[in-house]
Short mmCIF file of C-alpha atoms in Angstrom, two decimals:
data_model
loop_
_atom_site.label_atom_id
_atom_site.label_comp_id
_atom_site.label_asym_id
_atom_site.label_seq_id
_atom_site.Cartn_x
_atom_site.Cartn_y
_atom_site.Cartn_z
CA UNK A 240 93.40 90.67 70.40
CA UNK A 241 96.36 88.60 71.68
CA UNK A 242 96.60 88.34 75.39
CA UNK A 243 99.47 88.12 77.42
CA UNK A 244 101.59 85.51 75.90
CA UNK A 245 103.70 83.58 78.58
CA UNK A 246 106.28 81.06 77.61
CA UNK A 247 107.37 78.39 78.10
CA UNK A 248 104.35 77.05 79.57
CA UNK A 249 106.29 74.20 81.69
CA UNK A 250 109.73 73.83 82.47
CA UNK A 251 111.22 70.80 84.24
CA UNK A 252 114.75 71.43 84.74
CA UNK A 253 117.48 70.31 87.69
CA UNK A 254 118.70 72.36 90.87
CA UNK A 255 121.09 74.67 90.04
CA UNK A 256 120.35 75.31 86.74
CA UNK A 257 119.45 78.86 85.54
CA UNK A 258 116.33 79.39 84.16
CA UNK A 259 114.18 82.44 82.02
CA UNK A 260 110.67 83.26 81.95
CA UNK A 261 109.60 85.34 79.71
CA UNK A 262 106.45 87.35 78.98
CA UNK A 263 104.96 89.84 76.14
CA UNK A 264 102.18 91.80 77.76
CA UNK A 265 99.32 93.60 75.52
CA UNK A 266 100.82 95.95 73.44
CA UNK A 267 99.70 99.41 74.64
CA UNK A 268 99.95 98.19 78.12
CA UNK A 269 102.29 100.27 80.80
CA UNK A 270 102.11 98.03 83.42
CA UNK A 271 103.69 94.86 84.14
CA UNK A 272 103.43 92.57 86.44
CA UNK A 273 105.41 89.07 87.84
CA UNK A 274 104.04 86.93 90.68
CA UNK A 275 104.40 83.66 91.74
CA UNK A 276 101.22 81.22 92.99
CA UNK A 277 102.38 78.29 95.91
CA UNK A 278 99.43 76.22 97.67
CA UNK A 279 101.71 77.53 100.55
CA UNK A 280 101.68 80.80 100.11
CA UNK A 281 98.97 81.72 97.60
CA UNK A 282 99.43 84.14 94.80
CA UNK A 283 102.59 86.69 95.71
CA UNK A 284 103.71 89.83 93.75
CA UNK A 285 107.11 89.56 92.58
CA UNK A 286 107.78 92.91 91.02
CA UNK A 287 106.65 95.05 88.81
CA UNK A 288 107.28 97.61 86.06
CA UNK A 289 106.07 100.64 84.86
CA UNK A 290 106.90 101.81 81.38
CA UNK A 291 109.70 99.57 81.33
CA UNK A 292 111.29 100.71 84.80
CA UNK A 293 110.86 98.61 87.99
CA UNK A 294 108.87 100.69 90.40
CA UNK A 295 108.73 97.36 93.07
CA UNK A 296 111.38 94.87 93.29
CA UNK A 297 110.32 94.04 97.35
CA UNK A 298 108.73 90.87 96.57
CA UNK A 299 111.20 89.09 94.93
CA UNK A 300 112.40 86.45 97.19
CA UNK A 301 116.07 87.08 97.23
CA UNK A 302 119.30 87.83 94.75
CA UNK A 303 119.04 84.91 92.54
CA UNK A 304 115.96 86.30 91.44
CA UNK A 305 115.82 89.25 88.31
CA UNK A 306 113.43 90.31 86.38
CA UNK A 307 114.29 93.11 83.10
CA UNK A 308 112.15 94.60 81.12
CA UNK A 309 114.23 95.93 77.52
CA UNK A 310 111.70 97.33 75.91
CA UNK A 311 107.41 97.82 76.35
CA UNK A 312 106.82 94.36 74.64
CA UNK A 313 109.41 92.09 76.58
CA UNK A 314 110.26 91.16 80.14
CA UNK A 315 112.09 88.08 81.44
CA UNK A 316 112.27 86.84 84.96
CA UNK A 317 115.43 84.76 85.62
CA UNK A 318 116.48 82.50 88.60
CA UNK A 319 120.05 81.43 88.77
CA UNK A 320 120.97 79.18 90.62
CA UNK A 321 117.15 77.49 90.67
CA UNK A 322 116.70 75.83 93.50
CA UNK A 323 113.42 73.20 94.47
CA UNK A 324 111.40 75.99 96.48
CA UNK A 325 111.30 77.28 93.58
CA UNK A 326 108.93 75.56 92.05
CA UNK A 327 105.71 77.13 91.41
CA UNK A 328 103.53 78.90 88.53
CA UNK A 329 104.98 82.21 87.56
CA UNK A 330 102.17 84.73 85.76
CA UNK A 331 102.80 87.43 84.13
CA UNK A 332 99.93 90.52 84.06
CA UNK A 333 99.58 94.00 82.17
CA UNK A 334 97.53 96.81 82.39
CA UNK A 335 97.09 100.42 81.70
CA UNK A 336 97.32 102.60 84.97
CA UNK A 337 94.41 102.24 87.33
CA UNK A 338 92.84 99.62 85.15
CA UNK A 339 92.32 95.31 85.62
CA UNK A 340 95.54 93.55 85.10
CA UNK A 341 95.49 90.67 82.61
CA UNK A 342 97.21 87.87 83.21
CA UNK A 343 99.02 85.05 80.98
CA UNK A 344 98.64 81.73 81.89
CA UNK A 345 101.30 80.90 83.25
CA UNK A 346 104.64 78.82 83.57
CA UNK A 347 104.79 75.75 85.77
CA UNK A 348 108.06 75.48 87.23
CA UNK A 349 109.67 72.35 88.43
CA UNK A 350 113.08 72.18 90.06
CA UNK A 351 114.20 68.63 90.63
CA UNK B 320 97.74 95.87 104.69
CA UNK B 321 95.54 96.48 101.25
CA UNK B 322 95.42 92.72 101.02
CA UNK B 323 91.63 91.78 100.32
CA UNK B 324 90.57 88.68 102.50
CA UNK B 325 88.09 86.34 101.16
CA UNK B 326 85.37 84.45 103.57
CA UNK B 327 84.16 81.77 103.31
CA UNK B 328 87.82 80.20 102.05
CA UNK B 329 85.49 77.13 100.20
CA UNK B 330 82.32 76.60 98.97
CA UNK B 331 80.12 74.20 97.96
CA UNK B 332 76.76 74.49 95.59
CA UNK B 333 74.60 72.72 93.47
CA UNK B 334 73.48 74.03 90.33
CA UNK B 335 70.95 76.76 89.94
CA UNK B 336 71.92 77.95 92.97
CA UNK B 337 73.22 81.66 94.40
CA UNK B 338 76.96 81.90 95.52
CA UNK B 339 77.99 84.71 97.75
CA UNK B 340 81.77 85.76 98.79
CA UNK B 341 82.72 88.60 100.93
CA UNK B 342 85.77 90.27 101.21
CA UNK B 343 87.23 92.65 103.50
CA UNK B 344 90.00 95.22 103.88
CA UNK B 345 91.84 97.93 105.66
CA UNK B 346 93.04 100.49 103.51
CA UNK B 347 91.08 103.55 101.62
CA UNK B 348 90.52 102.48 97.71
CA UNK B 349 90.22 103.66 94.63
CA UNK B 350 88.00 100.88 93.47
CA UNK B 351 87.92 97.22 94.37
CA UNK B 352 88.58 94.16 91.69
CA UNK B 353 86.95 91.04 91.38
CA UNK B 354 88.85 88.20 89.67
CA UNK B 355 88.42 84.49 89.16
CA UNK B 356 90.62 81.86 88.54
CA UNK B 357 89.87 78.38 86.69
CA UNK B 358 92.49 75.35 87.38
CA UNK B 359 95.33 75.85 85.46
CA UNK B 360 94.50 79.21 84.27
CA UNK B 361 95.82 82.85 84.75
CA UNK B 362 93.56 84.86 86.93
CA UNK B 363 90.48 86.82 84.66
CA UNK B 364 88.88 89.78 86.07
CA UNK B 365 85.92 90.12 86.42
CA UNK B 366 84.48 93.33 87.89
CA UNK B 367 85.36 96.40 88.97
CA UNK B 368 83.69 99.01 91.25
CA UNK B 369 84.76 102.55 92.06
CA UNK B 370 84.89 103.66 95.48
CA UNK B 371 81.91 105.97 95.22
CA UNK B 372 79.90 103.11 93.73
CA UNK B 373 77.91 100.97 95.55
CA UNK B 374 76.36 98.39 93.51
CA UNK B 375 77.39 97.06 89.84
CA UNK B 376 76.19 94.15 88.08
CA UNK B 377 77.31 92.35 85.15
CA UNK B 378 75.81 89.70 83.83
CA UNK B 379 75.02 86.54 86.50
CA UNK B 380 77.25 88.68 88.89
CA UNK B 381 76.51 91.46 91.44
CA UNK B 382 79.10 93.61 93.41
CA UNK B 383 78.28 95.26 96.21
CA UNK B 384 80.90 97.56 98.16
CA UNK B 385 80.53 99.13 101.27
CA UNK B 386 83.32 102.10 101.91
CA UNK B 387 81.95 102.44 105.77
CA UNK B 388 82.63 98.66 106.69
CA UNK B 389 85.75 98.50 104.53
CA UNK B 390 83.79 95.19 102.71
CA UNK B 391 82.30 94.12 99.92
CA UNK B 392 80.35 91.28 98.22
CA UNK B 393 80.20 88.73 94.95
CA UNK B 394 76.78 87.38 94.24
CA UNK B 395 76.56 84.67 91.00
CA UNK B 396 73.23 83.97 90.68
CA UNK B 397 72.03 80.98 88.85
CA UNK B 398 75.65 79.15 89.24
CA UNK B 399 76.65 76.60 86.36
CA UNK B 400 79.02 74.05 87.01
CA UNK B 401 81.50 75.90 85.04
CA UNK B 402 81.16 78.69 87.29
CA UNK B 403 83.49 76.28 89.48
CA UNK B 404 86.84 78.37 90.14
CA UNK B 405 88.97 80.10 92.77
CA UNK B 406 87.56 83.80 93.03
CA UNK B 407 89.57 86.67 94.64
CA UNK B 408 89.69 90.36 95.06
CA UNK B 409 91.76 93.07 95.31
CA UNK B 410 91.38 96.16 96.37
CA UNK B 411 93.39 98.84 95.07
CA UNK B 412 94.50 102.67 96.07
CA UNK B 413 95.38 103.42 93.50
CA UNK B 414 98.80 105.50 92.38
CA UNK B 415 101.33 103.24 92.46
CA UNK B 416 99.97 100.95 94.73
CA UNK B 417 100.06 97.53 93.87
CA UNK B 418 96.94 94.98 94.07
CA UNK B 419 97.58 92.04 96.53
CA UNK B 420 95.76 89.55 96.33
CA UNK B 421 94.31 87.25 99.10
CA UNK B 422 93.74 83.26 99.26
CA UNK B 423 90.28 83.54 97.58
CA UNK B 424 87.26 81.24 97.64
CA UNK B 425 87.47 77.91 95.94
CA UNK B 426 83.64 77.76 94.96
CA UNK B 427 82.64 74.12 93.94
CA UNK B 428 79.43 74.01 91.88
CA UNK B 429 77.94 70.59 91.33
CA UNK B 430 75.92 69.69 88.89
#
């Protein structure tokens, strides 16, 4: 069975710039998850989703962050404009209610 | 908070040996997850136990949880240097209650 498939898996890109993250959980899956892992601040829950509505938004860091989720196989998470605190890997998890979450492996984020 | 806190933040093994993490928290559960984490990777559970269990194993690993303390415990027995990996839990109330996870152990196992 696929796993959650993350992509891209690095992005380099300058301040300012806008940039997507995008994730397709495990099909069959109702939950969604983004968070965000810093040696500063460990691993943090962005937001999350269940079936396809965002149930949690109070992690996301401020405005320039949004995340959507269109339909049960597709979310994005977009930063605009990116700035370098930014930088960080991004995951992505699903799971089916009161089960494990499975996480992608990630994107590593770099904002010059 | 339901943030689980790991103790001891690192540790450091040679081969063949046992590896023991506790974690604690403050809120009623549901059940209590077990994850671990190699470099570069996405975070892999591991194990989960129910609130009104108080022992499971799988595999090399034992979880013990302990409802009246608020704690519980990861036991690898037999570690393998590839056992080497960041290892966290999260407890979880369930409903709509979100896991959060804490800093986690960075277990080193030499070989």
């Amino acid at each position: 069975d696929a796993g959650v498939i993350q992509s891209p898996r690095h992005e380099v890109t300058e301040m300012g710039q806008e940039v997507t993250l995008r994730c397709k959980p495990i099909s069959g899956h109702d939950y969604l998850f983004w968070y965000r892992q810093t040696m500063m601040r460990g691993l943090e829950l962005l937001i999350y989703f269940n079936n396809n509505v965002p149930i949690d938004d109070s992690g996301m860091p401020e405005d320039r962050f949004s995340a959507k989720m269109p339909n049960a196989s597709f979310s994005t998470l977009k930063i605009q404009p990116s700035e370098p605190r930014d930088s960080a890997v991004y995951f992505c998890a699903s799971s089916l209610d009161n089960q494990p979450q499975h996480f992608g492996d990630g994107t590593r984020l770099s904002i010059l | 908070s339901q943030q689980g806190e790991e103790d001891p933040q690192a540790l450091s093994i040679q081969e063949g040996e046992n590896a023991t993490m506790n974690c604690s928290y403050k809120t009623s559960i549901n059940n209590l997850q077990w994850y671990r984490q190699n470099s570069g990777r996405g975070l892999v559970h591991l194990i989960l136990i129910r609130s009104n269990e108080r022992e499971k194993h799988s595999g090399r690993l034992r979880v013990t949880l302990d409802t009246s303390k608020k704690s519980s415990s990861l036991l690898i027995t037999a570690s393998r240097a590839a056992d080497t990996a960041s290892y966290f839990c999260a407890p979880y109330p369930g409903g709509y209650n979100k896991l959060i996870f804490g800093a986690g152990t960075r277990l080193a196992v030499h070989p």
